[in-house]
Amino acid sequence: MKAIALFSLLLPLSNASAADWLQFRGPNGSSSANDAQLPGALTDSHLAWKSPLPGRGISSPLVIGDKLFVTASSGPEQDRLHVLCLRASDGSKIWERQFWATGRTMTHPKICVATSTPCSDGKHLFAAFSSNDVLCLDLEGNLVWMRGLTRDYPNASNSLGMASSPILAGDTLVFPVENDSESFAIGINTKDGSNRWKITRPKASNWSTPVIVSQTKDATSVALMSGNGVSVVDSVTGKERWAFTGGGSTVSSAAMDGSILFVPSKGTTAVKLPSNGGEPEVLWQNSQLLNATASPVLNNGRIYTLNSAGILKCSAAGDGSKVWQLRTTGPYSSTPVASGNFLYLINEKGLLQSVDAAAPEGAVAASIDFQDTFIGTPSIGHKALYLRSDKFLYRVGEKSAAIDARPQP
Amino acid sequence: MSHRSPLLAGLLFVAAICHAQDAEISTILKVGPEAANNASAATATAALAKSPAAQLPQILAALNQSNDLAANYLRSAIDTIIDRTLAAKESLPVADIRSFLLDTRNHPRARRLAYEILTRVAPGDAAGLLPGFANDPSVELRFDAVELLVKKADALKESKEKDASLAAYKTALAAARHQTQIDKIATELRALGETVDLPKHFGFLTHWKVIGPFDNTNLAGFDAVYPPEKEIAPNAEYDGKAAKVRWTEALSSDDYGKVDLNPVLGETKEVTAYATTIYNSPVEGPAELRLGCKNGWKIWFNGQFLFGRDEYHRGARIDQYRLPVVLKKGKNTLLVKVCQNADVKDWTREWEFQLRVCDATGTAILATDRPPTPKSAPKASPKAAPAKK
């Protein structure tokens, strides 16, 4: 798969393993982990453990070796920022650090201050919160640096809450802080938290997450979405390299596979990256492939979209043609994740459904009802699925599956 | 070879630790905007985190003088020291931490942290102290103590002890500063037949003079300087968006002090207005203006611009924005600019704000001449369609 091939190109630049889940929606924002073998025929027995969390949160957990990292927020004003490290094997807590928010913590009640998913290079954790506080910790929980971006730029906030997740582009942390007022994206030096660049972005609320579209030894390009479309910037300078101006979602995010960027735009639009300074090429556009709050999922040459009615559509990634569509049980706020021939969808009421994507018309293979509220997107790592509600972190998988421990740096 | 006595050597060792710790704390306190001194603070934090647990009170004390970023570096070191010490089954300086907690001269944030340390190592002691924090300068300690008061009142209500529960809810209300608790207590008190003046409890300013509408087409009115920004002349008349405009009275009878401009100035879009009031302070000194507003807004205090925000209809709540000010004893003048955008969706109709004056705990600082809370105020028509022009 092209996405996996690109990811493997990135690995030498980090300390990560291919089975790790290091950012929102995993490798390249594909929401796919083909090397993980998860059970399709889910039963309650596949719930390996559930572990209580100290606060609210809809951020996804990260999986790094045999450890999980997750954020939460608590307190009467939701101004306590939590970062936790747990054992993947049993959900027990290894360490927890708390910080005080320096920015505004008001959000829509459906989300909370711990909405952005952290990212990691396998050695450090970069956690962002709706208060626009950004933290860098090592994997032992030691604070390396902290930024208070609303403290630095006082009108950078959204009263509905900020939700974009940061991503790593080499040694630059790219973080969109896009809102109706002081709207920008920032490239932060991962070593000390200083600004590499800060660019003005459209004055409009935006909750989408960037994605890396290309990476070489010398240059990394990052796609920033907005209502205007996609702006692809140089991760070192923040300068725009090229743009797709056909419009875009400010909620769901783009996904990358090889040389094609799949953009939630007028349904879904497949954009071929330009070569040698040329223009991007629209390969196909399908207005029926609506994304609602979920982002497109790429797996095995197919693209999956989930609309607001809970209709999961499977299409050929090459031309957007229909393979099948399936009604599932919503409502959803999260993005599905894929492993092998199965997709996993968690609705807001806690119903986890596995969908057999190899069935001729797609089929809901099995489900587990957690009877809990889930807004955040699951993660996959080392043969297990990790889901977090507002109160608990859950591990789903074969109980016999070994956890791939690896030496920590 | 040294011929120092063991005691002297020990004292010198402690002095050396303290000196190093002072240097590390001093470095951390220099953390500033845009990552200023981040790198040196990280090194200092790592070193400080190796301090023995006996040094925790000194590190806690450093929170008294830290900015909010440096506080997080210090906290990181404190958490690391505690985890390491407890993992080694060694003890923390509980008595010193307890003394630190009880000394209200220490920063509320640091005291709350001291309390949470105490809950880990001496939970019984911490629980015993909690009821004493109902009027504490720490908002979080107070919040938890008020929870106890509410539970006590609830229990009395459940056992049908009306007079006792009424008294208990009144005690809880007097201590409560957080909206969720105040809402709950006020609901219970009203159910028991009690009158509750929430605007007065919060310290909302309920009597205003407003003028408008001025033009905000294409949101240009946010930056436009209309005459009220240059002068507040009660009898003046200016060119408004569509007609001459004059100052007129706007009152709020809302529990949360919302001043609704639609029924006073007409429900229109792409407009801006100003509201002003005189606040006669009983004291001189630091205070907070706490504003809630889902429209674009700017605010001036005693003629000085404080802050402005051009976000529209993303939500509002009590205490959405906290603006530190220094009150003059006696007359203080407030001016608020409230802008409405062009959106005509039903949820973008509101053109309103709420503002209160309080201290850092959220305790109302009532004006010396605070008028009675209005019994009623004009309401916007629930079915009136907003006009764009």
Coordinates of C-alpha atoms in Angstrom, one line a residue, chain A residues 75-77 79-80 94-102 104-107 133 135 141-148 151-160 179-182 192-195 198 203-205 207, chain B residues 31-35 38-39 41-42 45-46 49 63 67-69 71-73 75-76 79-80 83 109-110 112-113 116 139-140 143-144 178-179 222 293 307-317 319-321:
Chain A
G75 CA -11.6 20.9 37.0
P76 CA -14.6 23.2 37.4
E77 CA -13.2 25.4 34.6
D79 CA -8.3 24.2 33.1
R80 CA -6.4 21.2 34.4
I94 CA 2.8 4.4 34.7
W95 CA 2.8 8.2 35.2
E96 CA 0.5 11.2 35.0
R97 CA 1.5 14.8 34.8
Q98 CA -0.8 17.8 35.3
F99 CA -0.5 21.3 34.0
W100 CA -2.5 24.5 34.4
A101 CA -4.0 25.9 31.2
T102 CA -2.8 29.4 30.3
R104 CA -9.2 30.2 27.6
T105 CA -10.9 26.9 28.3
M106 CA -14.5 27.5 27.2
T107 CA -15.7 24.9 24.7
D133 CA -1.3 25.2 25.4
L135 CA 3.5 20.7 25.7
G141 CA 6.8 12.4 31.6
N142 CA 9.5 15.1 32.0
L143 CA 8.5 18.5 30.7
V144 CA 10.8 19.6 27.9
W145 CA 9.0 22.8 27.0
M146 CA 5.6 24.5 27.1
R147 CA 4.0 27.1 24.9
G148 CA 0.9 29.1 25.7
R151 CA -0.9 33.8 26.1
D152 CA 1.4 34.8 23.3
Y153 CA -1.4 35.7 20.8
P154 CA -4.3 36.8 22.9
N155 CA -7.1 36.6 20.3
A156 CA -6.2 33.1 19.2
S157 CA -9.1 31.1 20.6
N158 CA -12.5 29.7 19.7
S159 CA -15.4 29.9 22.1
L160 CA -16.6 26.6 20.6
N179 CA -10.3 30.7 14.4
D180 CA -12.6 33.7 13.7
S181 CA -10.1 36.2 15.1
E182 CA -6.4 35.9 15.4
D192 CA 12.9 24.2 22.4
G193 CA 9.4 25.2 21.4
S194 CA 10.4 28.4 19.6
N195 CA 8.7 29.6 16.4
K198 CA 3.9 31.7 11.9
K203 CA -10.2 34.2 9.8
A204 CA -12.6 31.3 10.3
S205 CA -13.2 28.5 12.7
W207 CA -11.0 22.1 13.3
Chain B
V31 CA 10.4 31.6 31.1
G32 CA 8.5 34.0 29.0
P33 CA 6.5 34.7 25.8
E34 CA 7.3 32.9 22.5
A35 CA 9.5 30.3 24.1
N38 CA 12.5 27.6 27.3
A39 CA 15.8 25.7 26.8
A41 CA 14.2 26.3 31.9
A42 CA 14.1 22.7 30.7
T45 CA 13.5 21.7 35.6
A46 CA 15.4 18.5 35.0
A49 CA 13.3 17.4 39.7
L63 CA 4.9 29.2 42.7
N67 CA 4.0 33.4 35.9
D68 CA 1.6 30.8 34.6
L69 CA 4.1 29.2 32.2
A71 CA 4.3 27.5 37.2
N72 CA 3.9 24.6 34.9
Y73 CA 7.7 23.9 34.8
R75 CA 4.8 21.8 38.8
S76 CA 6.5 19.3 36.5
D79 CA 5.2 15.9 40.4
T80 CA 8.4 14.1 39.4
D83 CA 6.4 10.2 42.1
R109 CA -2.8 27.6 42.8
A110 CA 0.2 26.5 45.0
R112 CA -4.4 23.7 45.9
L113 CA -1.5 21.7 44.7
E116 CA -3.8 17.5 46.4
V139 CA -11.4 28.9 43.9
E140 CA -10.9 25.2 43.6
F143 CA -15.5 24.7 45.0
D144 CA -14.9 21.4 46.8
H178 CA -19.0 28.8 40.5
Q179 CA -22.0 29.1 38.2
F222 CA -15.5 46.7 14.7
C293 CA -20.5 38.1 24.9
F307 CA -9.3 44.3 24.9
G308 CA -11.5 43.5 21.9
R309 CA -12.4 40.4 20.1
D310 CA -14.0 40.0 16.7
E311 CA -15.5 36.6 17.1
Y312 CA -19.2 36.2 16.3
H313 CA -21.7 33.7 17.6
R314 CA -19.4 31.0 18.8
G315 CA -21.0 31.0 22.2
A316 CA -21.1 33.0 25.4
R317 CA -21.1 32.3 29.1
D319 CA -17.0 34.9 33.0
Q320 CA -16.0 34.1 29.4
Y321 CA -13.4 36.8 29.5

